[in-house]
Amino acid sequence: MEWETVIGLEIHAQLRTKSKIFSSASTAYGAEPNTQACAVDLGLPGVLPVVNAEAIRMAAKFGLATGSNVAKRSVFARKNYFYPDLPKGYQISQMDLPIVESGNIEIELEDGTKKTVGITRAHLEEDAGKSLHEDFHGLTGIDLNRAGTPLLEIVSEPDMRSAKEAVAYMKKIHSLVQYLDICDGNMAEGSFRCDANVSVRPKGQKEFGTRAELKNINSFRFVERAINIEVERQIDLIEDGGEVVQETRLYDADKNETRSMRSKEEANDYRYFPDPDLLPVILDDAYLEEVRATLPELPEARRQRFVTEFELSDYDAGILTSSRAMADYFEATVAATSSDAKTVANWIMGDLSSRLNKEDIDITQSPVSSAMLATLLNKIADKTISGKMAKDVFNGLWNNEGDVDGIIDKMGGGQITDDAAIEAMIDEVIANSPGQLEQYRSGKDKLFGYFVGQVMKASQGKANPALVNGMLKKKLNG
Amino acid sequence: MSLGPDDVKNIAHLARLNIDESDIESYAESLSSILDLVEQMNTVDTTDVLPMAHPMDVSQRLRADEVLEENQREHFQKIAPKTEDGLYLVPKVIE
Amino acid sequence: MYHQKTLAELAAMLEAGDVTSVELTQAFLDRIKQYDGELNSFITVTEAQALAHAKAADEKRAAGNAGPLTGIPIAHKDIFCTLDVKTTCGSKMLDNFDAPYNATVVEKLLAAGVVMLGKTNMDEFAMGSSNETSFYGPVKNPWNTNAVPGGSSGGSASCVAARLAPASTGTDTGGSIRQPASLCGITGLKPTYGRVSRYGMIAFASSLDQAGPMAHTAEDCAIMLNAMAGFDPRDSTSLDKAVPDYTADLNKPLAGLKIGLPREYFGEGLDAGVAGVVNTAIEQYRKMGAEIIDITLPNTHLAVPVYYVVAPAECSSNLSRFDGVRFGHRCDDPKDLEDMYKRSRGEGFGAEVKRRIMVGTYALSAGYYDAYYIKAQQLRRMISDDFSKAFEQVDVIMGPASPETAFNIGEKSDDPISMYLSDIYTIAVNLAGLPGISIPAGFSNNMPVGLQIIARHFDESRLLNVAHQYQQNTDWHKQSPDAFA
């Protein structure tokens, strides 16, 4: 039987506000445990939440950027359950009246085909703390610094039909929230996380199959693998006469398998009800227009502009605008260099990207800044160094060996472009190779390479190859 | 509406309350009598009445995004049942 | 004999230099020592801190920085968080809880120069109408120590009635200021929802809870409310509305005042003695120039049922934070996480609290939410609309605060329903968020009877004016129990 996969994603994007969604404690990552958990975050008796204006604004931005309906009236609700990293015994979230509803986003697959994925809703909620399972004499340690960090939970329609589509969608949202500057997108720190609802059905069948929810998958690679392995599991199960049960499953990256989360097996009854400590959030048209006016240039528009303004191919422009940080890097480099945009693009998509990928770091953390790259490209443009030397200088920059000039000096100075110096070297080489000169002049053209090699050797590799070629040709041909 | 012992046990579990077996029956009785009192609500037709969650018809005030809180961990953890290295300790959480 | 004075009189004496705050504070501390063993109205007495604050208040006055409340000793209901002072909410759950911060109300009164004598006893988590659900034992009514003081602010009412404090703070979720004020023969004001900050007041039912003053007179309540009321950026439900001087209108004449008497408040269930006292009080108002108008609040009978869905639903969630993780009671040797939750909560909460948590949990659970919670919210609007309609015709509404005078300790403790019905006249006011006051109006069988007055939202000035004028013409508020003279 032929099977069809149905996937919907729930993405949790931490909003990059300075303070928490319901308290004035800092959201900064990496502080000592519980030093950023204030009375409100700890759920001390008597404390009350007050909504952070910036969290509302960021959610509205997302809504407007995805053509969604940003609710004029949204309501915070309590989701009740007991868990040690949930201090109040309930999470403040949104249920019936979320701030963002019914939008969509266009994704592009590797083969270039495009597809629209529906966004059911995006609602605001507070993050929980963290449970640390290291050894505390068999106990668990609770750190509530993260408790109360604002999250935007973005729920898609079950519109995706393959793991690749799911990844493309996730990447698109990841790029968008960074463009909007509402989430730092840092997956390693958990700022951008994803749950996937996965089911299969016989091709052609209308009804959805029973779905499993894969929890907390925090890399693009794992999303693809987790979905594929879960789809395989479900198909095998059904083909063996079994039935998929609706449950939460955890993806184990080491074993590349999903397994049931037994502790959460018990049917949850979250007893949602409107939070009586909070009032409805009312947004008017003027507010929404004001937010709309602050929307940055979005990926699609920027891509078009890159094609026209920098004469890049649609493909290159697509790659460069896939993240706001990369597009910003590109534009900053172009602005600071005399090199042409295409060269800049090649360097960013080539050497820089491969290095970033290899070491798994984000372009914003690149040791080679856009200013450094611009200076480096200027040195090629003014022929101080050759393209080949530039790669060595780039490596030097990457390894923090100094600035561009310093590294070139350390490498024994720049390229020799002085005609007289090159001519002197050529004369010497010719004088020392009478036999080869004779053979060359008698038609053995291949020996040209020999002469180039000798000159480059004499210059310790620094002579400008183009100059050497030109002048040598003239001399040899007498 | 009448609740039996099993209902009481389910509710007590949902609310994470330990109830002595010997008290279950009396809770079943008192909860049932409260629900009977509440039943009176059904004598009134409320079709099209907008539910009222707050006594005042006002909207949420929004707070400026500023960090105003300072670390008070020592102060807050002085009253905690069990802490170590700045963490609150609880029985092992099994994922 | 400082203790027989009103707060306003004591303030005048402090101002005139006839007494110091230290003397006054010591006098009340002495009375607490002498009498509270019998009444049990305090859970914690903060003697050292009180004397230190009194000394500071005297210095402030000497420096010329005193306000009307500077140096006045008062008591706080033990529901308000007080920095580094035990804050129990009447529960074993918080027996070990020294609050790490001050409630806004506490902070505001502190800023006004008030001296805290201690923390008063109350029904556990404010759930009760008799003060019998307290982990710290029942409070006695000073008018008859076999009787309850009412609840949940029973300790606050009892200590003021026995003149162990000139005033106290209370909170009112379904009548918890007005009913004990009525049963103890003092004046207790529940302000409009949102008038006084709820920050630091341990929540029972968030959409109903409101803090207010309890004292001998309406004038004293006005002075207290001046310091307690006001917008708090830490409370989203607090209203950003200017606070008037609540003493300013106290002496306005009542001529032409329209008083509504809801016929539903005078029907079946109302004790005849109480009815007689209330009718006499209303007759007094007629003499003072008020017009008495018959009105109807047709959904009155639904207030108790609605309340027993809304309040338990909210409390079931509000009390989830008491889980033994960050503060409060944790059971010994939990064998796993679930055991820790269940036993800590099972041991920490008393029977009435557990009962209400379970009712609320049930009302919010899947399949019942619409039938209970949504239905109750709809009826809540109908009850609120009844008041809006009534206030188109009248300026204030009057009736009894409680259907009967104080009952005996133990009399109703096995019957939650009959206990719940003692708040039948006060609960609707909370559902609608209106301000209400109970003032002493006489006695029935030697026990005090309170007259309840209800006004429009934010019309506390009118409420206090109406109450004050009555107190200018009667002396019920000056009566004090002989046993605690």
Short mmCIF file of C-alpha atoms in Angstrom, two decimals, chain C residues 59-291:
data_model
loop_
_atom_site.label_atom_id
_atom_site.label_comp_id
_atom_site.label_asym_id
_atom_site.label_seq_id
_atom_site.Cartn_x
_atom_site.Cartn_y
_atom_site.Cartn_z
CA GLU C 59 10.61 60.55 65.80
CA LYS C 60 8.91 61.20 62.49
CA ARG C 61 6.28 63.23 64.27
CA ALA C 62 8.91 65.15 66.22
CA ALA C 63 10.56 65.98 62.93
CA GLY C 64 7.28 67.35 61.66
CA ASN C 65 6.66 64.64 59.06
CA ALA C 66 3.58 63.01 60.50
CA GLY C 67 0.42 62.16 58.61
CA PRO C 68 -2.97 61.20 60.03
CA LEU C 69 -1.95 57.56 60.56
CA THR C 70 1.60 58.09 61.81
CA GLY C 71 2.07 56.12 64.98
CA ILE C 72 -1.37 54.46 64.97
CA PRO C 73 -1.12 50.77 65.88
CA ILE C 74 -3.21 48.37 63.80
CA ALA C 75 -3.45 44.66 63.10
CA HIS C 76 -3.09 42.94 59.73
CA LYS C 77 -5.07 39.93 58.65
CA ASP C 78 -2.59 37.08 58.27
CA ILE C 79 -3.40 36.88 54.57
CA PHE C 80 -1.12 39.84 53.78
CA CYS C 81 2.54 39.06 53.19
CA THR C 82 4.72 40.86 55.71
CA LEU C 83 8.45 40.97 55.10
CA ASP C 84 10.32 38.44 57.24
CA VAL C 85 7.27 38.03 59.48
CA LYS C 86 5.38 34.75 59.62
CA THR C 87 2.45 34.86 57.18
CA THR C 88 0.28 31.77 57.57
CA CYS C 89 -3.06 32.48 55.89
CA GLY C 90 -4.45 30.41 58.76
CA SER C 91 -2.94 27.26 57.30
CA LYS C 92 -0.53 24.58 58.38
CA MET C 93 0.73 24.82 54.82
CA LEU C 94 2.34 28.16 55.65
CA ASP C 95 3.15 27.60 59.30
CA ASN C 96 6.84 27.93 58.43
CA PHE C 97 6.43 30.79 55.94
CA ASP C 98 8.21 34.06 56.68
CA ALA C 99 7.09 36.11 53.71
CA PRO C 100 10.07 37.45 51.74
CA TYR C 101 8.24 40.64 50.78
CA ASN C 102 5.54 43.09 51.87
CA ALA C 103 2.08 43.19 50.32
CA THR C 104 1.30 46.53 48.68
CA VAL C 105 -1.35 47.24 51.34
CA VAL C 106 1.21 46.60 54.08
CA GLU C 107 3.76 48.73 52.26
CA LYS C 108 1.31 51.61 51.83
CA LEU C 109 0.22 51.57 55.47
CA LEU C 110 3.85 51.35 56.53
CA ALA C 111 4.59 54.40 54.41
CA ALA C 112 1.69 56.17 56.14
CA GLY C 113 3.44 55.51 59.46
CA VAL C 114 1.16 52.80 60.80
CA VAL C 115 2.55 50.44 63.47
CA MET C 116 1.75 46.74 63.03
CA LEU C 117 0.77 45.01 66.28
CA GLY C 118 0.59 41.56 64.73
CA LYS C 119 -1.17 39.25 62.32
CA THR C 120 -4.74 38.20 62.94
CA ASN C 121 -6.34 34.81 62.86
CA MET C 122 -8.56 33.86 59.94
CA ASP C 123 -10.29 30.97 58.26
CA GLU C 124 -7.75 28.87 56.39
CA PHE C 125 -6.97 30.63 53.09
CA ALA C 126 -10.00 32.83 53.84
CA MET C 127 -12.36 29.90 53.22
CA GLY C 128 -14.98 30.04 55.89
CA SER C 129 -17.57 32.21 57.58
CA SER C 130 -16.84 31.41 61.22
CA ASN C 131 -13.06 31.32 61.66
CA GLU C 132 -13.34 27.67 62.62
CA THR C 133 -11.29 26.42 59.67
CA SER C 134 -8.09 28.07 60.95
CA PHE C 135 -5.16 25.76 61.67
CA TYR C 136 -4.58 28.00 64.70
CA GLY C 137 -7.91 27.25 66.29
CA PRO C 138 -11.20 29.11 66.37
CA VAL C 139 -11.46 32.78 67.29
CA LYS C 140 -14.01 33.80 69.95
CA ASN C 141 -16.57 36.54 69.59
CA PRO C 142 -15.93 39.10 72.36
CA TRP C 143 -19.68 39.59 72.81
CA ASN C 144 -20.08 35.93 73.72
CA THR C 145 -17.02 33.75 73.76
CA ASN C 146 -19.06 30.65 72.92
CA ALA C 147 -19.96 32.25 69.61
CA VAL C 148 -18.00 32.60 66.41
CA PRO C 149 -16.76 36.03 65.29
CA GLY C 150 -17.72 35.28 61.69
CA GLY C 151 -15.17 34.87 58.97
CA SER C 152 -12.95 34.77 57.25
CA SER C 153 -11.57 38.01 58.78
CA GLY C 154 -12.69 36.76 62.21
CA GLY C 155 -9.49 37.62 64.06
CA SER C 156 -9.48 41.13 62.63
CA ALA C 157 -13.11 41.67 63.67
CA SER C 158 -12.70 40.13 67.10
CA CYS C 159 -9.58 42.11 68.04
CA VAL C 160 -11.13 45.41 67.00
CA ALA C 161 -14.41 44.61 68.79
CA ALA C 162 -12.48 43.73 71.98
CA ARG C 163 -10.43 46.92 71.62
CA LEU C 164 -7.16 45.04 71.23
CA ALA C 165 -6.47 47.20 68.19
CA PRO C 166 -8.16 50.39 67.01
CA ALA C 167 -8.37 49.07 63.46
CA SER C 168 -7.32 46.17 61.30
CA THR C 169 -7.10 45.13 57.70
CA GLY C 170 -9.35 42.45 56.31
CA THR C 171 -10.18 40.86 53.00
CA ASP C 172 -13.56 40.09 51.53
CA THR C 173 -14.17 37.46 48.85
CA GLY C 174 -17.80 36.67 49.61
CA GLY C 175 -18.46 38.69 52.75
CA SER C 176 -15.31 38.08 54.79
CA ILE C 177 -15.08 41.70 56.01
CA ARG C 178 -18.77 42.58 56.26
CA GLN C 179 -20.10 39.40 57.87
CA PRO C 180 -17.58 39.31 60.78
CA ALA C 181 -17.94 43.10 61.18
CA SER C 182 -21.66 42.51 61.52
CA LEU C 183 -21.26 39.62 63.97
CA CYS C 184 -18.73 41.51 66.10
CA GLY C 185 -20.45 44.90 66.06
CA ILE C 186 -17.81 46.92 64.20
CA THR C 187 -17.60 48.81 60.91
CA GLY C 188 -16.10 46.92 57.96
CA LEU C 189 -15.72 48.18 54.42
CA LYS C 190 -15.21 46.10 51.29
CA PRO C 191 -14.11 48.53 48.56
CA THR C 192 -14.82 48.28 44.85
CA TYR C 193 -12.92 45.47 43.16
CA GLY C 194 -9.69 47.04 41.85
CA ARG C 195 -9.67 49.92 44.34
CA VAL C 196 -7.09 48.34 46.67
CA SER C 197 -4.13 46.37 45.35
CA ARG C 198 -4.25 42.60 45.68
CA TYR C 199 -0.47 42.28 45.35
CA GLY C 200 0.91 40.35 48.29
CA MET C 201 -2.53 39.35 49.50
CA ILE C 202 -2.58 35.57 49.32
CA ALA C 203 -5.17 34.82 46.67
CA PHE C 204 -8.33 32.85 47.35
CA ALA C 205 -10.53 33.79 44.38
CA SER C 206 -8.77 36.39 42.28
CA SER C 207 -11.82 37.91 40.60
CA LEU C 208 -13.59 38.41 43.94
CA ASP C 209 -10.90 39.16 46.56
CA GLN C 210 -10.67 42.69 47.81
CA ALA C 211 -8.92 44.16 50.86
CA GLY C 212 -10.51 46.73 53.13
CA PRO C 213 -10.42 48.34 56.56
CA MET C 214 -12.18 47.21 59.73
CA ALA C 215 -12.58 49.72 62.56
CA HIS C 216 -15.08 51.26 64.94
CA THR C 217 -16.45 53.97 62.73
CA ALA C 218 -16.98 54.91 59.12
CA GLU C 219 -14.67 57.85 59.69
CA ASP C 220 -11.89 55.48 60.83
CA CYS C 221 -12.48 53.32 57.77
CA ALA C 222 -12.23 56.44 55.58
CA ILE C 223 -8.88 57.36 57.11
CA MET C 224 -7.62 53.81 56.62
CA LEU C 225 -8.92 53.60 53.06
CA ASN C 226 -7.15 56.85 52.19
CA ALA C 227 -3.89 55.05 52.87
CA MET C 228 -4.84 51.64 51.45
CA ALA C 229 -6.45 52.57 48.15
CA GLY C 230 -4.75 53.36 44.90
CA PHE C 231 -3.37 52.07 41.68
CA ASP C 232 -0.63 49.45 41.87
CA PRO C 233 1.42 48.70 38.76
CA ARG C 234 2.02 45.20 40.17
CA ASP C 235 -1.68 44.31 40.04
CA SER C 236 -3.20 44.13 36.55
CA THR C 237 -6.70 44.26 38.01
CA SER C 238 -6.01 47.38 40.06
CA LEU C 239 -7.62 50.45 38.53
CA ASP C 240 -5.67 53.53 37.58
CA LYS C 241 -8.16 55.95 39.03
CA ALA C 242 -7.49 58.91 41.33
CA VAL C 243 -8.11 58.29 45.03
CA PRO C 244 -10.36 60.95 46.54
CA ASP C 245 -10.04 62.03 50.18
CA TYR C 246 -12.60 59.66 51.66
CA THR C 247 -13.06 61.88 54.72
CA ALA C 248 -14.06 64.87 52.60
CA ASP C 249 -17.73 63.96 52.08
CA LEU C 250 -18.42 62.40 55.47
CA ASN C 251 -20.55 65.29 56.67
CA LYS C 252 -22.67 65.78 53.58
CA PRO C 253 -26.35 65.81 54.57
CA LEU C 254 -28.44 62.85 53.46
CA ALA C 255 -31.55 64.75 52.47
CA GLY C 256 -32.87 63.36 49.21
CA LEU C 257 -30.74 60.23 49.39
CA LYS C 258 -32.51 57.36 47.63
CA ILE C 259 -32.15 54.07 49.47
CA GLY C 260 -33.18 50.86 47.75
CA LEU C 261 -34.43 47.92 49.81
CA PRO C 262 -34.22 44.72 47.78
CA ARG C 263 -37.24 42.69 48.76
CA GLU C 264 -35.16 39.51 48.27
CA TYR C 265 -33.00 40.54 51.26
CA PHE C 266 -35.95 40.54 53.63
CA GLY C 267 -37.59 37.24 52.82
CA GLU C 268 -37.35 33.70 54.01
CA GLY C 269 -34.20 32.80 55.92
CA LEU C 270 -33.79 36.17 57.61
CA ASP C 271 -33.87 35.96 61.41
CA ALA C 272 -36.77 38.01 62.82
CA GLY C 273 -34.59 39.74 65.40
CA VAL C 274 -32.09 40.78 62.73
CA ALA C 275 -34.92 41.97 60.48
CA GLY C 276 -36.26 44.12 63.31
CA VAL C 277 -32.90 45.80 63.90
CA VAL C 278 -32.34 46.45 60.20
CA ASN C 279 -35.83 47.90 59.76
CA THR C 280 -35.27 50.22 62.71
CA ALA C 281 -32.03 51.41 61.18
CA ILE C 282 -33.76 52.11 57.89
CA GLU C 283 -36.43 54.02 59.77
CA GLN C 284 -33.62 56.12 61.20
CA TYR C 285 -32.44 56.94 57.68
CA ARG C 286 -35.97 57.96 56.73
CA LYS C 287 -35.93 60.35 59.68
CA MET C 288 -32.64 61.73 58.43
CA GLY C 289 -34.27 62.68 55.15
CA ALA C 290 -33.68 59.67 52.94
CA GLU C 291 -36.25 58.32 50.55
#
